[in-house]
Coordinates of C-alpha atoms in Angstrom, one line a residue:
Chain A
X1 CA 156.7 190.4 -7.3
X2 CA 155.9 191.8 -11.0
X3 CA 156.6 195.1 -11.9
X4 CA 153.6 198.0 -12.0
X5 CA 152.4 198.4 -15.6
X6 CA 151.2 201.5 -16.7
X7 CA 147.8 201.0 -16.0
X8 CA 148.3 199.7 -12.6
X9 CA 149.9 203.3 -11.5
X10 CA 147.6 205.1 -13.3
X11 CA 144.8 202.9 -11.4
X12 CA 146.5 203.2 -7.7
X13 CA 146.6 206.3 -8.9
X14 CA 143.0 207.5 -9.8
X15 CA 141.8 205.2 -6.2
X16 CA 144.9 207.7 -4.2
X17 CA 144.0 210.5 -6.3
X18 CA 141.9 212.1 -3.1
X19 CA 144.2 211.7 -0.8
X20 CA 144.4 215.6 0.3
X21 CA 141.3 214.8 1.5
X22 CA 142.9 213.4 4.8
X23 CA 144.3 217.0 5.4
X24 CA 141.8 218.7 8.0
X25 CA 142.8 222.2 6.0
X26 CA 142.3 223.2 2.5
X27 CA 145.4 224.6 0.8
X28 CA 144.7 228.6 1.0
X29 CA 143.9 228.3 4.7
X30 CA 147.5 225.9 4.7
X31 CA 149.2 228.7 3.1
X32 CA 148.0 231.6 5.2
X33 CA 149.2 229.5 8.7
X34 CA 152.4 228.5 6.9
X35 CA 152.9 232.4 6.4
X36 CA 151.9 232.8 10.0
X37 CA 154.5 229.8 11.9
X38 CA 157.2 228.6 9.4
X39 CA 160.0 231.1 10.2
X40 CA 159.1 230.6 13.8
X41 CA 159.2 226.6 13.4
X42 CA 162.1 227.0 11.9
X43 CA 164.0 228.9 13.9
X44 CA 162.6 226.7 16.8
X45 CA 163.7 223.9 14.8
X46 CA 167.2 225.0 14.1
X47 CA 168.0 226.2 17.3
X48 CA 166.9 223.0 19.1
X49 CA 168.9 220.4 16.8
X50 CA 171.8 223.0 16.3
X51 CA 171.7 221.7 12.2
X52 CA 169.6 224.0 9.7
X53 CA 169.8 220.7 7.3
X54 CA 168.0 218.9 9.9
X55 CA 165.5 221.7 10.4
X56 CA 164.2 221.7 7.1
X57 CA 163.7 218.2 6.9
X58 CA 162.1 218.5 10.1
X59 CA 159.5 221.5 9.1
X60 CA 158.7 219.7 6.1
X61 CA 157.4 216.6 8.6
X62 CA 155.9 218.8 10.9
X63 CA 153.8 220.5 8.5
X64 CA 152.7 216.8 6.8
X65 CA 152.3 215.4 10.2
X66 CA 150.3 218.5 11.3
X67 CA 148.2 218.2 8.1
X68 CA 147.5 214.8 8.9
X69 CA 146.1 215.3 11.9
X70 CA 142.7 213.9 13.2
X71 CA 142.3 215.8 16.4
X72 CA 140.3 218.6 16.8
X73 CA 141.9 221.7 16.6
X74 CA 139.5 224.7 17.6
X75 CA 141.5 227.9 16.8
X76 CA 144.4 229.5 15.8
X77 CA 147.0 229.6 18.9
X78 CA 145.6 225.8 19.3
X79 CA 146.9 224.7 15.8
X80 CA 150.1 226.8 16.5
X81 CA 150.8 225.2 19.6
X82 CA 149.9 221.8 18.2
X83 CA 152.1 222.2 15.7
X84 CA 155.3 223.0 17.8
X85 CA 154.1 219.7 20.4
X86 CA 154.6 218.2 17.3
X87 CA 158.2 219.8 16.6
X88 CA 159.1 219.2 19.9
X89 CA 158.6 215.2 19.5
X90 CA 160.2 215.1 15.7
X91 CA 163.5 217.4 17.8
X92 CA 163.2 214.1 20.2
X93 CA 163.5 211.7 17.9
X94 CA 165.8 213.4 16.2
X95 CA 168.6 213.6 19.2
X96 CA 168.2 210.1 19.4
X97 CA 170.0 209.5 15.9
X98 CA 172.7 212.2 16.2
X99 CA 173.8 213.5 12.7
X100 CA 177.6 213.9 12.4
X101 CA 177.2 217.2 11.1
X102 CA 174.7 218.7 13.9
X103 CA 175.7 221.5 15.6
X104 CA 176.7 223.8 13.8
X105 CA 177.6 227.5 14.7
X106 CA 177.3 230.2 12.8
X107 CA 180.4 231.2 11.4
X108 CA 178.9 234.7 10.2
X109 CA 181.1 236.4 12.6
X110 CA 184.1 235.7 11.4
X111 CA 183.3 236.5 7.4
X112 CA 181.6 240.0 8.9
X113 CA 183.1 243.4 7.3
X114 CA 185.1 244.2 10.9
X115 CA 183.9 248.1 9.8
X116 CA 180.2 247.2 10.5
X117 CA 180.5 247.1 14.3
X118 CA 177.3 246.4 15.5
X119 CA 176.3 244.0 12.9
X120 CA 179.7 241.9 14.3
X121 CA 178.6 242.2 18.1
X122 CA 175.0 241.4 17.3
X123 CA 176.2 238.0 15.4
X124 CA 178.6 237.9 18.4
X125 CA 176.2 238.0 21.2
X126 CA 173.9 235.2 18.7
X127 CA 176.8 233.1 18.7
X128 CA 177.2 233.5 22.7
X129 CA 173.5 232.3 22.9
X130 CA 173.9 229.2 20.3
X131 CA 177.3 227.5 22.2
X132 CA 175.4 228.5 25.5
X133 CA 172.7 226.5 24.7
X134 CA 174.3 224.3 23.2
X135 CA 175.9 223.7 26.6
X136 CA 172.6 223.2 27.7
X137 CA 170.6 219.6 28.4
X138 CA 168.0 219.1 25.5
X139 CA 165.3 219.5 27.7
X140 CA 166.5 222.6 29.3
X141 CA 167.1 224.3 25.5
X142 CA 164.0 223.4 24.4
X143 CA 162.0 224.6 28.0
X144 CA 163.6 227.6 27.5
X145 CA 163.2 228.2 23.9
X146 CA 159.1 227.7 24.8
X147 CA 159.1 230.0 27.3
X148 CA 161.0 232.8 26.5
X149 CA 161.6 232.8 22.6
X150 CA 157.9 231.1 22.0
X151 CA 156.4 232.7 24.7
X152 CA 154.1 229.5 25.7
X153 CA 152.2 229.1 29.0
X154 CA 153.2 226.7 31.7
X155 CA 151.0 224.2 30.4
X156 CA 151.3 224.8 27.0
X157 CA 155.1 223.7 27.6
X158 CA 154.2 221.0 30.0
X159 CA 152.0 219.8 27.1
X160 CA 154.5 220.1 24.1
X161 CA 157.5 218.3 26.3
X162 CA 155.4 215.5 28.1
X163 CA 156.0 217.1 31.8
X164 CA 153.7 218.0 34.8
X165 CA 152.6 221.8 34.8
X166 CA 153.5 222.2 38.5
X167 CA 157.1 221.1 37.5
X168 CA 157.5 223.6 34.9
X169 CA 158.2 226.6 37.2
X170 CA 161.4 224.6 39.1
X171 CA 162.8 223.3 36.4
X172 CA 162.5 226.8 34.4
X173 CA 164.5 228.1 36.9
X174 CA 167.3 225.8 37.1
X175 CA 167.5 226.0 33.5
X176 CA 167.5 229.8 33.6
X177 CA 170.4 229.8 36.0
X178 CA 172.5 227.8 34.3
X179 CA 172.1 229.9 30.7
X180 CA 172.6 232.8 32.8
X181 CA 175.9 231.5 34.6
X182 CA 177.0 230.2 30.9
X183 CA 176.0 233.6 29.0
X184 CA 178.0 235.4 32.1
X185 CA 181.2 233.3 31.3
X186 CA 180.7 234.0 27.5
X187 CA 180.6 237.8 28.7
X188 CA 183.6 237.6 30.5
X189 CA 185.9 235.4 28.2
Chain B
X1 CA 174.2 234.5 43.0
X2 CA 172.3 231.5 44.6
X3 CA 169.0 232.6 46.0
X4 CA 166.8 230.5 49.0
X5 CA 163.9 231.7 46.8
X6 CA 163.0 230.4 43.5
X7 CA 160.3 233.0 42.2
X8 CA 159.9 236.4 42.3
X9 CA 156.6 239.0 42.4
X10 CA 157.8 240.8 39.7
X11 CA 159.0 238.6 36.9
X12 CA 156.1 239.3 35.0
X13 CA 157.0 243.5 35.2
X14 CA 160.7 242.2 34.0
X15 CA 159.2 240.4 31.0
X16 CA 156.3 243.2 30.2
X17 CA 159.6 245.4 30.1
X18 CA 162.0 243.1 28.1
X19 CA 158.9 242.3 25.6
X20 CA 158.5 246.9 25.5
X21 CA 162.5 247.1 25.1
X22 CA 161.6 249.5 28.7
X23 CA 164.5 247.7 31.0
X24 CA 165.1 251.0 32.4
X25 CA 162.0 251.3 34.8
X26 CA 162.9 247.5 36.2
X27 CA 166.9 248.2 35.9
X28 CA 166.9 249.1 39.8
X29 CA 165.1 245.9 40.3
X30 CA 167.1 244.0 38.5
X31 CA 170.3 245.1 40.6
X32 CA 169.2 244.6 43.7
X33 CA 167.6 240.7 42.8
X34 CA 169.3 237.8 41.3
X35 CA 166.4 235.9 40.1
X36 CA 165.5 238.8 38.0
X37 CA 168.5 239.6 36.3
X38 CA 169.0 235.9 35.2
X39 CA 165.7 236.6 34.1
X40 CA 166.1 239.1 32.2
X41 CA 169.5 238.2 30.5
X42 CA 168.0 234.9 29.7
X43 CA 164.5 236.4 27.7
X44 CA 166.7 239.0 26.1
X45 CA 169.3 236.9 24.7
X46 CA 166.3 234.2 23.2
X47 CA 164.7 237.0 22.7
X48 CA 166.9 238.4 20.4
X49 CA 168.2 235.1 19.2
X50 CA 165.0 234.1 18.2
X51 CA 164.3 237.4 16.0
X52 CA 167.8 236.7 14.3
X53 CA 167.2 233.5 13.6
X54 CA 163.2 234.5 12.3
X55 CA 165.4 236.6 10.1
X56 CA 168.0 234.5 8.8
X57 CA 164.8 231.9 8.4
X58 CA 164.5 230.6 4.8
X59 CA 161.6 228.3 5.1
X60 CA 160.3 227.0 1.4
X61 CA 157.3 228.3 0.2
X62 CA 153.5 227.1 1.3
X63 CA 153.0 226.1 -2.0
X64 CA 156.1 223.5 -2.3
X65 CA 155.2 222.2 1.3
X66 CA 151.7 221.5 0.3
X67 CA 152.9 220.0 -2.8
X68 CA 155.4 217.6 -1.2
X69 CA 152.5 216.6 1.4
X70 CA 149.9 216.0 -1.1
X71 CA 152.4 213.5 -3.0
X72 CA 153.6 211.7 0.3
X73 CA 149.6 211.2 1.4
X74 CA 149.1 210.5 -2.4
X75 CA 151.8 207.7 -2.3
X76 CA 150.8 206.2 1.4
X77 CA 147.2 206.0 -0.6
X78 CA 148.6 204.2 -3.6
X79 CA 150.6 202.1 -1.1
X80 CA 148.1 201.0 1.2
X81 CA 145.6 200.2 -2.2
X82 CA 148.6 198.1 -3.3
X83 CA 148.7 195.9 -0.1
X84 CA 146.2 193.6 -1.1
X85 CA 147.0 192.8 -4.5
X86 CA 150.7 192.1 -3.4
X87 CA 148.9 189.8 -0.7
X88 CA 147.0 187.9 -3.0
X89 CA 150.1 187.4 -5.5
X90 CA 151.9 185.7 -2.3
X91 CA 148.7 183.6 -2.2
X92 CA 148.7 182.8 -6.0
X93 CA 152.4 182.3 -5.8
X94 CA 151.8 179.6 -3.0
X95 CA 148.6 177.8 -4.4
X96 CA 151.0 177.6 -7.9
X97 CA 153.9 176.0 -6.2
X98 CA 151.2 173.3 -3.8
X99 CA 149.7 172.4 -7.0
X100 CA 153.0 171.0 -9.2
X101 CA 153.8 169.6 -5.7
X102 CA 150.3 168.2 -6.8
X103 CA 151.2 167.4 -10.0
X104 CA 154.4 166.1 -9.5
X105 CA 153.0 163.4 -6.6
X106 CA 150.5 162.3 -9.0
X107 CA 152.7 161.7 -11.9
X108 CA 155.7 160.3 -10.4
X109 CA 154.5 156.5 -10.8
X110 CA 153.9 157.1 -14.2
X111 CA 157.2 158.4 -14.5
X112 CA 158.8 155.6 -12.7
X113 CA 157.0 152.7 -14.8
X114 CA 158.3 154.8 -17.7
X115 CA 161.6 154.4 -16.4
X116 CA 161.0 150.6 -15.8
X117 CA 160.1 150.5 -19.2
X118 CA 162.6 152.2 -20.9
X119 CA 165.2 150.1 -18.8
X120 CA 163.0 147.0 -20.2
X121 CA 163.7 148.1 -23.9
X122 CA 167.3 148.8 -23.0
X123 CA 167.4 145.0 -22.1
X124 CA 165.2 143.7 -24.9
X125 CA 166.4 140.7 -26.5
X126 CA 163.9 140.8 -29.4
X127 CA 161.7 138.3 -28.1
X128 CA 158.0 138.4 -28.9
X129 CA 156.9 138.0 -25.2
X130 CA 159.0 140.9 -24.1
X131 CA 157.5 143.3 -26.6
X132 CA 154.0 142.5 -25.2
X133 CA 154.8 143.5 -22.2
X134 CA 156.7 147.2 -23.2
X135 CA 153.7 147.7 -25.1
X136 CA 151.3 146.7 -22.2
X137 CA 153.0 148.7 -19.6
X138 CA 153.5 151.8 -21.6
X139 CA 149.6 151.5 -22.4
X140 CA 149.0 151.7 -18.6
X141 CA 150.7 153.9 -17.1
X142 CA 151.4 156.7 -19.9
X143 CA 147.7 157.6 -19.8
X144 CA 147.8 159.8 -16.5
X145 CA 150.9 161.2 -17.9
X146 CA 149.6 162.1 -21.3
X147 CA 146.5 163.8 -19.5
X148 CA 148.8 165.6 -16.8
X149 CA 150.8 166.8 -20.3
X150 CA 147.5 168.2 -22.1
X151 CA 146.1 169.8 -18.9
X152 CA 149.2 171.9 -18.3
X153 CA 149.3 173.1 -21.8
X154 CA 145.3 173.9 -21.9
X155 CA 145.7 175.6 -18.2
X156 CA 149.5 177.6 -18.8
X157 CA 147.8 180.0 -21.6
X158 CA 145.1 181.3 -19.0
X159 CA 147.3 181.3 -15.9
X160 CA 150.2 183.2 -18.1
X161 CA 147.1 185.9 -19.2
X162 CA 145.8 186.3 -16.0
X163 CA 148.7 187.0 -14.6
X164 CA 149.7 189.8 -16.9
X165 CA 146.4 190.8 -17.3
X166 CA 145.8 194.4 -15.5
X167 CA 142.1 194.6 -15.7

């Protein structure tokens, strides 16, 4: 194939030139929802691969792929929770190529000022939380993470993971035991 | 800590509390029933894990995450506009190479009574009758090669600027 003259790119690129125009969202109402969900994305995102690499990578394609989208999204806490259904499938695909270098806990705690007490117990305790759920089956970490740290609905979780709504309750519960029986052990080693 | 029951009334009062930071008016509750206090240790720990990590968040701005989506669509644009001319240099390429097949089918009997021919004056032994016949065959046949020739050098020139033409 011949290579792209000048013209050509400058050609492709007057005929893409509109291509924001496939965003269903102009860029100041963009940036005021970004303010609104990215921290919470990303700490969604980084807690569910266990890699903050990973997480920015995978904010950056949630956003595009959220920008991109063509269904109808009525109001606020719709986009929001359309946005982490479409988290949720990117952390999917994700597990399915493991990284090397996933998983990785925060060694804060050990580079703390020992004088600062409660900031050492607080990263403590957060460390507890990361290997516990680390511990925990993918789908139980990210049922979880919706329902307590997200504070989604039955269904919006049922939506966002691909599961029944009546099924939600049960397996919240199992899941909840077994952080609760993991966090315990933490407590007591 | 195993329980027959898997729900209890008050989970919602435990959350309400955990969401206040008011444990204390559940904390008797919490003592006395197992599903609650997993409950409650579980939302508390996310809880808190999830304000940390909201904290320690250092998400680029709006503005570079619009930019870098505007040049990915931009580029997915330019790609798919580019499809067809790639598609229809494939077809170029291929009518190009069917037509020296063409070409080459078409001349290949000249080229082999030009070959006769040349092995004719190879053999020549000067006669008169011999000459007649070079000359006659080389009359024939070199025609269709001569005009195969000329229409490859009048055609190449237009072919070679089309194809580097970008208009």
């Amino acid at each position: 194939m011949r290579e792209m003259t000048l013209s050509t790119v400058d050609r492709l690129g007057t005929a893409a030139a509109g291509a924001e125009d496939v965003f269903h969202m102009d860029e100041d109402a963009f940036r005021l929802f970004y303010d609104r969900t990215a921290r919470a994305l990303w700490a969604y995102l980084s807690r569910a691969t266990g890699d903050a690499r990973l997480a920015d990578d995978l904010l950056q394609e949630t956003y595009y792929r959220f920008l991109r989208a063509t269904a109808p999204l009525q109001d606020d806490a719709h986009r929001r929770h359309y946005l982490f259904r479409i988290a949720t499938n990117l952390v999917r695909d994700a597990r399915r190529r493991p990284r090397a270098d996933a998983l990785q806990i925060d060694d804060r705690v050990e580079h703390a000022d020992p004088r600062q007490t409660h900031v050492v117990e607080g990263a403590a305790a957060r460390v507890d939380v990361r290997r516990a759920l680390a511990r925990l089956k993918p789908r139980e970490r990210d049922l979880l993470w919706l329902a307590y740290a997200q504070g989604s609905s039955h269904k919006e979780i049922a939506e966002a993971l691909g599961l029944k709504t009546g099924s939600i309750k049960l397996l919240l519960f199992r899941a909840r035991r077994r952080l609760a029986g993991l966090l315990r052990g933490h407590e007591r080693g | 800590m195993d329980s027959p029951t898997r729900d209890c009334p008050r989970e919602d009062d435990v959350l309400e509390a955990i969401a206040r930071d008011r444990l204390a008016g559940v904390e008797d509750h919490l003592a006395s029933c197992a599903i609650c206090a997993d409950l409650a240790a579980v939302a508390r720990a996310l809880r808190d894990d999830h304000a940390a990590a909201c904290r320690e968040a250092q998400p680029p701005s709006a503005a570079i995450v619009w930019w870098r989506a505007t040049i990915r669509a931009r580029a997915e644009a330019a790609r798919t506009v580019s499809q067809p001319i790639t598609i229809l240099q494939g077809v170029a390429a291929a009518c190009g190479i069917g037509l020296a097949c063409g070409t080459a089918t078409l001349v290949w009997p000249s080229l082999r009574a030009f070959a006769a021919g040349v092995d004719l004056v190879a053999r020549l032994d000067a006669r008169r009758d011999d000459l007649a016949a070079v000359s006659t065959l080389a009359a024939h046949y070199s025609l269709p090669l001569l005009l195969a020739v000329a229409a490859c050098l009048v055609i190449a020139p237009f072919a070679v600027y089309l194809a580097l033409n970008d208009e």
